[in-house]
Amino acid sequence: MKNLISLIAALIATTALGASAATSSGGPTTKQVADPLFETVSALDSAVFGAFNNCSSPEQLQKHAGYFAPDIEFYHDTGGVTWSRQEMLANTEKYVCGNFRRELVPGTFKVFPVKDFGAIAQGSHRFCQFANGKCEGVADFAIVWSNQNGNWQITRVLSYGHRPNN
């Protein structure tokens, strides 16, 4: 019994040290590891896509726009490249608003710090039609967030690996 307790204590200590090392070494942070950067970027992701999901309202579309740098680069594997916030918003309004919403796939969201710049968010998301509620598509993403004096903005987006949601 004493050996079992010692083994469990050693496993817990090793796991805690490994999690701490992953965070301090610049590795990804996930929800399981309490980390202010993860919490900040996760909240930003929720906010930007909360506005995206309600962009049929002009106020929400403008709120969504505010998260993106004017010179945003948006790389979409099936849609091509968008080179400005204005062009990206026109595409969002035309193809997204009132048609579908984005849902983050649980357990896929990771955050990587970028020294003296901000962070990279990575994960998978699915897209669900408003008309029938079906979530037919899924894709992977990487979003580059710039943090300038506490002002977070998206500067680059990669949306790729679009496929049916099986």
PDB file of C-alpha atoms in Angstrom, residues 15-16 19-20 23 28-35 38-39 106-110:
ATOM      1  CA  THR A  15       2.845  14.944 -14.785  1.00  0.00           C
ATOM      2  CA  ALA A  16       2.881  18.353 -13.100  1.00  0.00           C
ATOM      3  CA  ALA A  19       2.943  20.258 -17.914  1.00  0.00           C
ATOM      4  CA  SER A  20       4.969  23.094 -16.403  1.00  0.00           C
ATOM      5  CA  THR A  23       4.215  25.778 -20.915  1.00  0.00           C
ATOM      6  CA  PRO A  28       1.351  24.660 -26.728  1.00  0.00           C
ATOM      7  CA  THR A  29      -0.955  25.377 -23.870  1.00  0.00           C
ATOM      8  CA  THR A  30      -4.284  23.652 -23.599  1.00  0.00           C
ATOM      9  CA  LYS A  31      -7.259  24.023 -21.317  1.00  0.00           C
ATOM     10  CA  GLN A  32      -5.872  21.361 -18.984  1.00  0.00           C
ATOM     11  CA  VAL A  33      -2.938  23.617 -18.055  1.00  0.00           C
ATOM     12  CA  ALA A  34      -3.993  26.836 -16.322  1.00  0.00           C
ATOM     13  CA  ASP A  35      -2.303  29.542 -18.365  1.00  0.00           C
ATOM     14  CA  PHE A  38      -4.481  30.286 -23.185  1.00  0.00           C
ATOM     15  CA  GLU A  39      -7.348  31.910 -21.279  1.00  0.00           C
ATOM     16  CA  PRO A 106     -13.935  20.295 -28.292  1.00  0.00           C
ATOM     17  CA  GLY A 107     -10.424  19.355 -27.195  1.00  0.00           C
ATOM     18  CA  THR A 108      -8.654  20.670 -30.313  1.00  0.00           C
ATOM     19  CA  PHE A 109      -7.831  24.252 -29.300  1.00  0.00           C
ATOM     20  CA  LYS A 110      -4.151  24.947 -28.597  1.00  0.00           C
TER      21      LYS A 110
END
